[in-house]
Short mmCIF file of C-alpha atoms in Angstrom, two decimals:
data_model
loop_
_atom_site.label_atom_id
_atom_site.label_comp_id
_atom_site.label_asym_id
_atom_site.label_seq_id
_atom_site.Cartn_x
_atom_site.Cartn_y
_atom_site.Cartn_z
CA UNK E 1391 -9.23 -3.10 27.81
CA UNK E 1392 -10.61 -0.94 30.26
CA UNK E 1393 -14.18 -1.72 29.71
CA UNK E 1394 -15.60 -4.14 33.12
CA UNK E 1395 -14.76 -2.02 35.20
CA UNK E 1396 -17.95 -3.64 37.24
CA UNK E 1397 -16.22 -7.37 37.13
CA UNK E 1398 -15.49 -8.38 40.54
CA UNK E 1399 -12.02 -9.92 40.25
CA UNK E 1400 -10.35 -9.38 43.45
CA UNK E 1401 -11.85 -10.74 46.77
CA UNK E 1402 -11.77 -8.96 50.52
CA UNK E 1403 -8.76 -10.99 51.03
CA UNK E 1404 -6.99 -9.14 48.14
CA UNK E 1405 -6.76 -12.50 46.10
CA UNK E 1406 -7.18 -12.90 42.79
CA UNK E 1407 -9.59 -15.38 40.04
CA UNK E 1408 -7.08 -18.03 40.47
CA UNK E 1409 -6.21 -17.60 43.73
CA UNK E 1410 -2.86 -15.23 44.07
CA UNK E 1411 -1.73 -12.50 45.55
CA UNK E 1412 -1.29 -8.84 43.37
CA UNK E 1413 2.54 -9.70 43.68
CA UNK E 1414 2.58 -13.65 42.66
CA UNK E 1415 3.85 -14.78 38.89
CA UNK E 1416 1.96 -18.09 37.74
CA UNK E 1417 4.08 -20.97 37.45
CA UNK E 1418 6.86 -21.21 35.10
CA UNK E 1419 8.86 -23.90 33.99
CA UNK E 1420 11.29 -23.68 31.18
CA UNK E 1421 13.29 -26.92 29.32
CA UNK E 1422 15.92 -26.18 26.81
CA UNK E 1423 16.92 -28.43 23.71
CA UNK E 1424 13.34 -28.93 22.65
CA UNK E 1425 13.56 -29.26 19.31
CA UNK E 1426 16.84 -30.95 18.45
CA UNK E 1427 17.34 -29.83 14.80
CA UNK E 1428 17.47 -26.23 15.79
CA UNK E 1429 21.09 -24.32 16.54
CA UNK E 1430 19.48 -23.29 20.03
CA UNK E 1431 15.49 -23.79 21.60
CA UNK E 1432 13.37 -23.65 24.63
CA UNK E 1433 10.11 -24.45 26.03
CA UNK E 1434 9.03 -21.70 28.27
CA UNK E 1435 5.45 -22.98 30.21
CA UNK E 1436 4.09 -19.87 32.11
CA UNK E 1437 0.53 -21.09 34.01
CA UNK E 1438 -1.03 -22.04 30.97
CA UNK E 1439 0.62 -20.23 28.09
CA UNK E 1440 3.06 -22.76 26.51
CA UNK E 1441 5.36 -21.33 24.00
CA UNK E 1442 8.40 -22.81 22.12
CA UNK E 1443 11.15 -20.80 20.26
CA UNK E 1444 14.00 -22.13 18.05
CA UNK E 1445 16.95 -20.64 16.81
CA UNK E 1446 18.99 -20.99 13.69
CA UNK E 1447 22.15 -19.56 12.65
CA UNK E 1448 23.85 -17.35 12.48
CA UNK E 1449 23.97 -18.33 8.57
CA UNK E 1450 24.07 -16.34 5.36
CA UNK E 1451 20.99 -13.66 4.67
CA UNK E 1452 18.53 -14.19 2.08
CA UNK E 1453 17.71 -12.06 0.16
CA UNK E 1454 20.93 -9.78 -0.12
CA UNK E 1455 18.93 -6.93 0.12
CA UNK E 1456 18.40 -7.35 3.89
CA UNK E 1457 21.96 -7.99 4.00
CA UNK E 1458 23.58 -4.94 7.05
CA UNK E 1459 27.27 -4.82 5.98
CA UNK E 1460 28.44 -4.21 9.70
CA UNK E 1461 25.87 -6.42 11.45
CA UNK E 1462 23.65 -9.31 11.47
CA UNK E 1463 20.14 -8.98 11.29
CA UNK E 1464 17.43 -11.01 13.71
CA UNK E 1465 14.46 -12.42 11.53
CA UNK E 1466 11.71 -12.89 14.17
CA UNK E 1467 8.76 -14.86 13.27
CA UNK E 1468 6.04 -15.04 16.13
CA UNK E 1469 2.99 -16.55 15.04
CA UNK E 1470 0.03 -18.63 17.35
CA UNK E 1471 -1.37 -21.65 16.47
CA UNK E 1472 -4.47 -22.32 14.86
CA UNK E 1473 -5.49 -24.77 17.99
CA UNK E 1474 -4.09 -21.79 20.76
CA UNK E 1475 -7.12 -19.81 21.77
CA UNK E 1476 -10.62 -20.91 21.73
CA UNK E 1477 -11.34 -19.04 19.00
CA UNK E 1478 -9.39 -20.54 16.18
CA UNK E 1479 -6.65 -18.13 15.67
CA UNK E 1480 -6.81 -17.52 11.60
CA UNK E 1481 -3.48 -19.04 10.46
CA UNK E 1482 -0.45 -16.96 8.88
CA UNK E 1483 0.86 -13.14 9.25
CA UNK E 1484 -1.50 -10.38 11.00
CA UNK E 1485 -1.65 -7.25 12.10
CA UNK E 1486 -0.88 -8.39 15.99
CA UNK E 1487 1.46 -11.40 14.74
CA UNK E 1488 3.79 -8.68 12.71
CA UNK E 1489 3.94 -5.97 15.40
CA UNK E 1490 4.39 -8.69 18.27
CA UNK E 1491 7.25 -10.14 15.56
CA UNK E 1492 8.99 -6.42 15.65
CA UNK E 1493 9.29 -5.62 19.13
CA UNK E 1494 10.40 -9.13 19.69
CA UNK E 1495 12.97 -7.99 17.33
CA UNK E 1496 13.67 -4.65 18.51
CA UNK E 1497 14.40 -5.72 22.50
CA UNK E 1498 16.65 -8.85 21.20
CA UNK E 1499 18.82 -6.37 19.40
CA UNK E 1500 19.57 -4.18 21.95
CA UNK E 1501 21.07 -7.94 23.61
CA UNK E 1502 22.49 -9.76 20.72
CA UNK E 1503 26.31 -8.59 20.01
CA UNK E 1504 24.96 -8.59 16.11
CA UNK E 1505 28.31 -7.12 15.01
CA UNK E 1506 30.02 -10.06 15.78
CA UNK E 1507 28.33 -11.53 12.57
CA UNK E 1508 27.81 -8.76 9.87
CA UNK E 1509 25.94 -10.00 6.40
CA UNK E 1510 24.62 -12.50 8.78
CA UNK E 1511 21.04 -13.42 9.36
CA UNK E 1512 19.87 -14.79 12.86
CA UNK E 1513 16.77 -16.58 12.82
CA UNK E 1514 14.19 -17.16 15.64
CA UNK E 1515 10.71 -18.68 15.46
CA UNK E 1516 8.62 -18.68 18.41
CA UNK E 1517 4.98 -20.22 18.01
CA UNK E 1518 2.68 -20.62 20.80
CA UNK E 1519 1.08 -23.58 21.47
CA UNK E 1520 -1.15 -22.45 23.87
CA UNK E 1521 -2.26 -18.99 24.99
CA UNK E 1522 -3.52 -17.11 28.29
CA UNK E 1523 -2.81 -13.65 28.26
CA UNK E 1524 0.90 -12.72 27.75
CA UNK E 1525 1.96 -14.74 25.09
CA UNK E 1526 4.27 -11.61 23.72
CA UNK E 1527 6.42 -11.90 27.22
CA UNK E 1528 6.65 -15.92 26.89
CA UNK E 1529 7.47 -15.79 23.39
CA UNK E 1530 10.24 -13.04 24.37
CA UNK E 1531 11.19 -15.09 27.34
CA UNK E 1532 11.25 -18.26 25.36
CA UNK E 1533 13.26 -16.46 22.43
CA UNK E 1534 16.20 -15.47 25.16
CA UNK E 1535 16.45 -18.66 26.20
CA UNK E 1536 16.80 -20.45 23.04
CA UNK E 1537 19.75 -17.33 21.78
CA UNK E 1538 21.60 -18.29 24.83
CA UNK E 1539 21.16 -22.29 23.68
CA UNK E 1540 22.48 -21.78 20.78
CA UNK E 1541 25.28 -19.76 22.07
CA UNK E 1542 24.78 -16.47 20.31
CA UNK E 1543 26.80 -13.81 22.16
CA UNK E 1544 24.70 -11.77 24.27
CA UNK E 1545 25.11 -8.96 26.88
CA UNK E 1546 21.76 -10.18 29.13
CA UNK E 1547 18.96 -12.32 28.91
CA UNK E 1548 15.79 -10.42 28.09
CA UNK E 1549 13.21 -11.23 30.72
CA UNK E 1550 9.85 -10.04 30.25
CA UNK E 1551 6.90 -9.71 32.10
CA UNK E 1552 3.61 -7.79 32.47
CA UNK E 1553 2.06 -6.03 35.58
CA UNK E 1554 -1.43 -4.15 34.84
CA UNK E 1555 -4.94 -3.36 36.86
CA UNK E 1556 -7.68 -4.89 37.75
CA UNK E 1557 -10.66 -3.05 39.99
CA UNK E 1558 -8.48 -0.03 40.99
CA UNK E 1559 -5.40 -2.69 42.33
CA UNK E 1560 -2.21 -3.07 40.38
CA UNK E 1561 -1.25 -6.85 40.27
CA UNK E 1562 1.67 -8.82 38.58
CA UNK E 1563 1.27 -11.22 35.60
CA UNK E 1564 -2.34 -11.02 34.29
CA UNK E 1565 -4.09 -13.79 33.46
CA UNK E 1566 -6.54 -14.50 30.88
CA UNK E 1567 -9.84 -12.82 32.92
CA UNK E 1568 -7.61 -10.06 34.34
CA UNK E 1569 -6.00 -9.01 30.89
CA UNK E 1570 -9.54 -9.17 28.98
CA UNK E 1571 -11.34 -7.64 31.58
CA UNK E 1572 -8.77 -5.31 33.36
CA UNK E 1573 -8.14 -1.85 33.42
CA UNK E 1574 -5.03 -1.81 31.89
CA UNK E 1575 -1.81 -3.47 30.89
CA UNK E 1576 2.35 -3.18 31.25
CA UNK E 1577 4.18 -5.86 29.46
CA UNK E 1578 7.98 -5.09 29.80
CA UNK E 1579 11.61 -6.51 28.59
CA UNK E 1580 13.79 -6.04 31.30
CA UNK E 1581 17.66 -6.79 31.73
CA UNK E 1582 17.80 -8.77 35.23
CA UNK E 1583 22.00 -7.92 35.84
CA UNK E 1584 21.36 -4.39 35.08
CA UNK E 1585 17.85 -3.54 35.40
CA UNK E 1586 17.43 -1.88 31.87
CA UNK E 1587 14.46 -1.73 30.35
CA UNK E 1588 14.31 -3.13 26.30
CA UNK E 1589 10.82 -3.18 25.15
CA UNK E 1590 7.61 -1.26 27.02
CA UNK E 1591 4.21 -0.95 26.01
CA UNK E 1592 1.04 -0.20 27.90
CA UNK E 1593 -2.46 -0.62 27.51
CA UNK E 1594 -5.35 1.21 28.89
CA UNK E 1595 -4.76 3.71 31.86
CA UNK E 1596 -2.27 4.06 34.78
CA UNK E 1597 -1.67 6.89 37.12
CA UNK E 1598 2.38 7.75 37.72
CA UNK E 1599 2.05 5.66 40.98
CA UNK E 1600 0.24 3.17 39.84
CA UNK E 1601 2.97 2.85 37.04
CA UNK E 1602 5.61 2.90 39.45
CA UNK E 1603 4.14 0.41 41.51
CA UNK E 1604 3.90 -2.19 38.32
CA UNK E 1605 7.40 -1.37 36.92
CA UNK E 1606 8.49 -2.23 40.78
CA UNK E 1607 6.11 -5.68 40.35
CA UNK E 1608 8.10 -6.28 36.58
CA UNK E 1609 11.44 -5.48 38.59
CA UNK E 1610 10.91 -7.80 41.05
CA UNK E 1611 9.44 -11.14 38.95
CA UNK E 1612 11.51 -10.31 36.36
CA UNK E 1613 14.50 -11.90 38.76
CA UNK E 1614 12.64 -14.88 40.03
CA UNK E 1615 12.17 -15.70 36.18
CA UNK E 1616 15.88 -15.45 35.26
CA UNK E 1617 16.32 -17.53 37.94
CA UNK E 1618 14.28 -20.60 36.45
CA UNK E 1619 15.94 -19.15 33.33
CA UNK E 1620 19.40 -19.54 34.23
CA UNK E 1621 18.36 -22.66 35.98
CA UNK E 1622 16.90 -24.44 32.74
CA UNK E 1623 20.36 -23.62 30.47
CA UNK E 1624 22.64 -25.00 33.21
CA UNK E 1625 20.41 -28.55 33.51
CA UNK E 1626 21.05 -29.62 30.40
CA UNK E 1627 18.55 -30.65 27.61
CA UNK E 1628 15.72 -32.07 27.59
CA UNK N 649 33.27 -5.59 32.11
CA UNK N 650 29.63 -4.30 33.91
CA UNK N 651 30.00 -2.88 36.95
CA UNK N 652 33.43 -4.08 37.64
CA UNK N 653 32.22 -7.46 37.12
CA UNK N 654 32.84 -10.05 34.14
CA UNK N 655 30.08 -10.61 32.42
CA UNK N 656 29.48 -13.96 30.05
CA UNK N 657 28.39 -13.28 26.39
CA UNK N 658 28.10 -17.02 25.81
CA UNK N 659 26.61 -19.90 27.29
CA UNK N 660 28.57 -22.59 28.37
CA UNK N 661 31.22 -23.77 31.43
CA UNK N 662 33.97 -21.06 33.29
CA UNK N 663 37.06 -22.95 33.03
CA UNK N 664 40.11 -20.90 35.90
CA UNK N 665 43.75 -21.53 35.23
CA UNK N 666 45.77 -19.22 37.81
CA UNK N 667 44.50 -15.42 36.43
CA UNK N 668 42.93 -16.40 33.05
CA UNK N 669 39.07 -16.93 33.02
CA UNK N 670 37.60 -18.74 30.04
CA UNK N 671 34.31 -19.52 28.97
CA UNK N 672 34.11 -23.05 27.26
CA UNK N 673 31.00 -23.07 24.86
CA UNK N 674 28.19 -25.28 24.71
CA UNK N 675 27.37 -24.49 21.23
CA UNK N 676 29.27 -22.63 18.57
CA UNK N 677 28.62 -21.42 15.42
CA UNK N 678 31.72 -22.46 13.13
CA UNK N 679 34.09 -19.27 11.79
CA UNK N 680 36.58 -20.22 9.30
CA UNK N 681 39.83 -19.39 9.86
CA UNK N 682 42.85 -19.48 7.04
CA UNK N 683 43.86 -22.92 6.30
CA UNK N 684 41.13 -24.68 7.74
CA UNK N 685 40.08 -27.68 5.94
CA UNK N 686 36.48 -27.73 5.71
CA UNK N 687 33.61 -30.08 3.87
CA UNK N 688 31.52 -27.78 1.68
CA UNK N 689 28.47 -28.04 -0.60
CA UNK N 690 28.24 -25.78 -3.70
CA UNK N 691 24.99 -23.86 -3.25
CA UNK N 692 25.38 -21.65 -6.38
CA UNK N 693 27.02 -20.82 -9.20
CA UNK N 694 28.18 -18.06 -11.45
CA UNK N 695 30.02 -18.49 -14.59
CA UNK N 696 33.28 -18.49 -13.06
CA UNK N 697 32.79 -18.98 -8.79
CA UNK N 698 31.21 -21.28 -6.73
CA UNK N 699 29.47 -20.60 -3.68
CA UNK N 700 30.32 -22.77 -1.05
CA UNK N 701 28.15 -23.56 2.22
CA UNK N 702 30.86 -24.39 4.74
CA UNK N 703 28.53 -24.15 7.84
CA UNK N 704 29.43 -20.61 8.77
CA UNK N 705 27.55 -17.80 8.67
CA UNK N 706 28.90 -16.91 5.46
CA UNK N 707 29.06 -18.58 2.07
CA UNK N 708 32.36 -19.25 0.85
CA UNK N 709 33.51 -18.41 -2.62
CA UNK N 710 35.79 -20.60 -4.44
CA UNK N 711 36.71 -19.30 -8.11
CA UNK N 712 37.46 -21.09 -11.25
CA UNK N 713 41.46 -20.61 -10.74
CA UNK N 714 41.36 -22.53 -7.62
CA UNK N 715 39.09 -24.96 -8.63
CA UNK N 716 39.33 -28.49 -8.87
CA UNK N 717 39.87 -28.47 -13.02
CA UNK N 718 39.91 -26.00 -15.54
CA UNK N 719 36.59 -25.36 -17.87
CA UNK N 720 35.75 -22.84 -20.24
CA UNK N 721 34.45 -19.64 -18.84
CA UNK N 722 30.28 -20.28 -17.97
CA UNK N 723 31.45 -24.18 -17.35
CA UNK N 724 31.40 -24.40 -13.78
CA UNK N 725 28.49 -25.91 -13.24
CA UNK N 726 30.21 -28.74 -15.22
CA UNK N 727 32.96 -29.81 -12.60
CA UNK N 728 31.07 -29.14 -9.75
CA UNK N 729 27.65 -29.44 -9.89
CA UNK N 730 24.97 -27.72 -6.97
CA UNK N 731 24.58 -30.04 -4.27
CA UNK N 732 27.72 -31.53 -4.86
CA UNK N 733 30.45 -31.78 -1.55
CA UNK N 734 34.07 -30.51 -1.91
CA UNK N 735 36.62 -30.96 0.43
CA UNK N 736 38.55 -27.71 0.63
CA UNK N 737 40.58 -25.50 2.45
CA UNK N 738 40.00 -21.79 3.60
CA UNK N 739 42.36 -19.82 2.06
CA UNK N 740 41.87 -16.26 3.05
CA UNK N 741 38.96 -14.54 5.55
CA UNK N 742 38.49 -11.01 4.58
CA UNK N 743 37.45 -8.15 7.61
CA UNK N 744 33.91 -8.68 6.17
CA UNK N 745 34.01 -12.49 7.04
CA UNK N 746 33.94 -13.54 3.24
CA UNK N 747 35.90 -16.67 3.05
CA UNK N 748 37.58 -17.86 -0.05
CA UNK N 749 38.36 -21.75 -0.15
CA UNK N 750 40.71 -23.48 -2.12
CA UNK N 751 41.05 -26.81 -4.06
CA UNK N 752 44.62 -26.88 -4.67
CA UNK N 753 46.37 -29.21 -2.15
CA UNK N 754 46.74 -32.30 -1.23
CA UNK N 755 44.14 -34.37 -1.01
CA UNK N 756 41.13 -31.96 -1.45
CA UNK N 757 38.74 -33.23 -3.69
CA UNK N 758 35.28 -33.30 -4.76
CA UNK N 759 33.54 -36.09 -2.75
CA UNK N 760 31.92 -38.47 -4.54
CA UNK N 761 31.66 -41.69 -2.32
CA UNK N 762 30.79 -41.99 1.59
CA UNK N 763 28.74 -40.17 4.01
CA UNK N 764 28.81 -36.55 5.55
CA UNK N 765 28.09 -36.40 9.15
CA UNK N 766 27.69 -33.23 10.99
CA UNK N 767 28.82 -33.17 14.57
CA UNK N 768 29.18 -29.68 16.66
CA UNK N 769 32.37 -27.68 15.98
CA UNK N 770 33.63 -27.47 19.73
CA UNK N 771 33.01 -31.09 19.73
CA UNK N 772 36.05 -32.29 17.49
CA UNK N 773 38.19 -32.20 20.20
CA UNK N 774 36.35 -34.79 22.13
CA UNK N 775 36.60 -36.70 18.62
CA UNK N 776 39.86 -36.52 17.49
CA UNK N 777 41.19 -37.02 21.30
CA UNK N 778 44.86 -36.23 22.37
CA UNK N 779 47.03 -36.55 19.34
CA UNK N 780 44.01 -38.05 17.11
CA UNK N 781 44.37 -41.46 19.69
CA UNK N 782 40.22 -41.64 19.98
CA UNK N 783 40.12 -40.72 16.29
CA UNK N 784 42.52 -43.36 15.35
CA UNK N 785 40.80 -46.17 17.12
CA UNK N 786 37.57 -44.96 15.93
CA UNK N 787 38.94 -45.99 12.55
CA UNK N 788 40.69 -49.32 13.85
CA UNK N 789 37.64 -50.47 15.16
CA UNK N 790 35.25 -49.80 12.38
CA UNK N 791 37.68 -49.68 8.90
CA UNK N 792 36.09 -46.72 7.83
CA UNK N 793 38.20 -43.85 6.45
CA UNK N 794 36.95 -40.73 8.24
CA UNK N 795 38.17 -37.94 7.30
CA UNK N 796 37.59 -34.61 10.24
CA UNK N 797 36.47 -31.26 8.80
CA UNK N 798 37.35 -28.30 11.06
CA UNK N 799 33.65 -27.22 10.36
CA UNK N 800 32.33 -29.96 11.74
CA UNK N 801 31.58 -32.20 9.09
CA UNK N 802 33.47 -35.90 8.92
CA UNK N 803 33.14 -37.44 5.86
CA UNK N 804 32.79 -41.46 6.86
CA UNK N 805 33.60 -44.01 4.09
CA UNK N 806 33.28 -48.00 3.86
CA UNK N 807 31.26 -51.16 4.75
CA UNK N 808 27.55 -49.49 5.12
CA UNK N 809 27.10 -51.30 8.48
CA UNK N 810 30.72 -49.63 9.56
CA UNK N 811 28.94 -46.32 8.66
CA UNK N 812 26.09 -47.14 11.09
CA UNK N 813 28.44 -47.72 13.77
CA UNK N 814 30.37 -44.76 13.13
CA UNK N 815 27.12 -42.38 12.98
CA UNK N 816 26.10 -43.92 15.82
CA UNK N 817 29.18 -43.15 18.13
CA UNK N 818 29.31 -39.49 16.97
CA UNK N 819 25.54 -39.19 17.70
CA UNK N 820 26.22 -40.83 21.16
CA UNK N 821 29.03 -38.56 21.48
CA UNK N 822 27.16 -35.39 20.84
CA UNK N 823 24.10 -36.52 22.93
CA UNK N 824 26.81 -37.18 25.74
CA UNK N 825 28.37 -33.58 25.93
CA UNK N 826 24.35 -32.38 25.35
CA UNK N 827 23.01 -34.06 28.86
CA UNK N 828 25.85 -33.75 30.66
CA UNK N 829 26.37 -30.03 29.92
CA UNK N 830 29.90 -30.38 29.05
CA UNK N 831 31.84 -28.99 25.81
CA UNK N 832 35.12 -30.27 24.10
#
């Protein structure tokens, strides 16, 4: 992150590598009922990334250890395919797998009404199929819609989406070019009815108006995204 | 109530009668409730409870005393084996949503004949119809004795080509309510 700072990536007319505008999301389309074992899942295709979560339960917790006597707990397992990047990704748990798996975790919670099921375990496993730069919002994304598929109580739907920079310009949705070669990075879980914020991280440098202007770029795709969101659980399954 | 505004926790249709708003649910997880009668499969065993799967969240524990016959203490695992299915009823549902079932009542049993099918628990309605008419004629057409489970299970027994049809209408049924979007 932060390193080409000398990569052209944004043209006179302000457009981008694949031919946006510093505002514009990439595509997404989102299916529900996927995988038709599952208690709840979704498809979530987001320009290239393709990412599918299921959901089971909620059903007893294994080991009792991990048992919360007043709550259920979410058991979040993101992991990437071997086949997802052009690299092969190394199969199994890492560092980046584990931490992605947590936050996942820690924005769902703050949704979920998890005393509704105490001793309970919830779980959700999101694997991505394919990835282009901001597989942790898909997955997250993808994860929402599958709780609300398998009709889990929730307050919102956690949308997420990152803004970041590229040559000195703040732009919405990196892709793959702009997130390896940007100047930095704002992935965020946002609640579209209220417009709380869940989960935040950043990458690499922004000024206070530059952050503004990307939390304002989150804001604002954030609600086109529920949209397609709200759209895919009310057509039906796949 | 968010910002003077009802707000959904669950996904599925807003039914409006007069002043009452209701949400109708896609998809449910089960909750026993006292005197449910449920299909169950012993998952474990200790040497005088069983743990019951009933589909809920929670296991449900059914001891010795309300078993389906008496054994020595340590001999539960010879009445009711793991793996086996019980048809039971909930007897009580704690604060803590630990369920005990019971064995003692008419007709609950250990199952030992049939097949189990699962269908979604805000489905049965659709199944059993007004006053268990669709239900009924379910069983007229195909001689099968189908027994309901509030969980969601139905326990389907007779000619194995009877079973076929049987499975077949409930998966019909469920894929129905799926595309269409509608619940019971």
């Amino acid at each position: 992150m932060g390193g080409y700072g000398d990569v052209q990536m944004i043209d006179e007319n302000g457009l981008r590598v694949d031919g946006r505008g510093p505002a514009d999301i990439r595509p997404v389309s989102i299916e529900t009922g996927v995988i038709p074992v599952a208690d709840g899942s979704a498809r979530v295709i987001w320009g290239t990334n393709h990412a599918v979560a299921a959901v089971y339960g909620p059903m007893e917790a294994h080991p009792r250890k991990i048992q919360r006597q007043d709550r259920a707990v979410l058991d979040v397992r993101y992991n990437m395919a071997p086949f997802s990047t052009t690299d092969r990704m190394r199969p199994g748990f890492n560092r980046r797998s584990r931490e992605i798996s947590k936050v996942t975790a820690d924005a769902l919670e703050s949704v979920v009404l998890l005393e509704m099921y105490p001793r309970s375990k919830i779980r959700i496993e999101i694997e991505i199929l394919t990835a282009e730069a901001g597989t942790r919002c898909v997955g997250l994304t993808a994860a929402s819609v599958a709780l609300a598929h398998a009709g889990i109580p929730m307050t919102d739907m956690v949308v997420s989406v990152a803004s970041g920079k590229i040559n000195d310009v703040v732009v919405c949705d990196l892709n793959k070019e702009e997130d390896n070669y940007g100047e930095a990075d704002l992935p965020m879980g946002i609640l579209p009815n209220t417009g709380e914020l869940v989960f935040l991280q950043m990458d690499g440098d922004l000024s206070p108006a530059e952050f503004q202007e990307a939390w304002d770029y989150n804001m604002e795709a954030a609600l086109v995204v529920h949209q397609i969101m709200v759209e895919a659980l009310k057509g039906g399954d796949a | 109530m968010m910002d003077g505004r009802l707000r959904a926790t669950k996904h599925g249709r807003v039914n409006e009668k007069g002043s009452e708003v209701a949400i109708e649910p896609f998809r449910t997880a089960y909750i026993p409730r006292p005197s449910d009668m449920v299909i169950g499969y012993v998952e474990g065993c200790t040497n005088n409870i069983w743990f019951i799967d009933i589909g809920a969240p929670f296991n449900a524990i059914l001891p010795m005393s309300l078993g389906p016959g008496k054994a020595a203490f340590g001999g539960t695992r010879s009445i009711l084996d793991i793996g086996e299915a019980v048809l039971c009823r909930v007897q009580e549902v704690e604060e803590t949503h630990s369920s005990v079932v019971t064995m003692k009542g008419l007709g609950l049993r250990k199952i030992r004949s049939g097949n189990i099918e699962q269908v979604d628990p805000h489905l049965l309605g659709r199944l059993i119809g007004k006053g268990g008419k669709a239900l009924s004629q379910l069983k007229e057409d195909t001689g099968c004795r189908i027994i309901v489970a509030d969980n969601g299970r139905v326990w389907v027994d007779g000619e194995f080509d009877s079973i076929i049809t049987v499975r077949d209408r409930l998966q019909a049924m469920s894929d129905d309510a799926k595309s269409t979007g509608v619940g019971a």
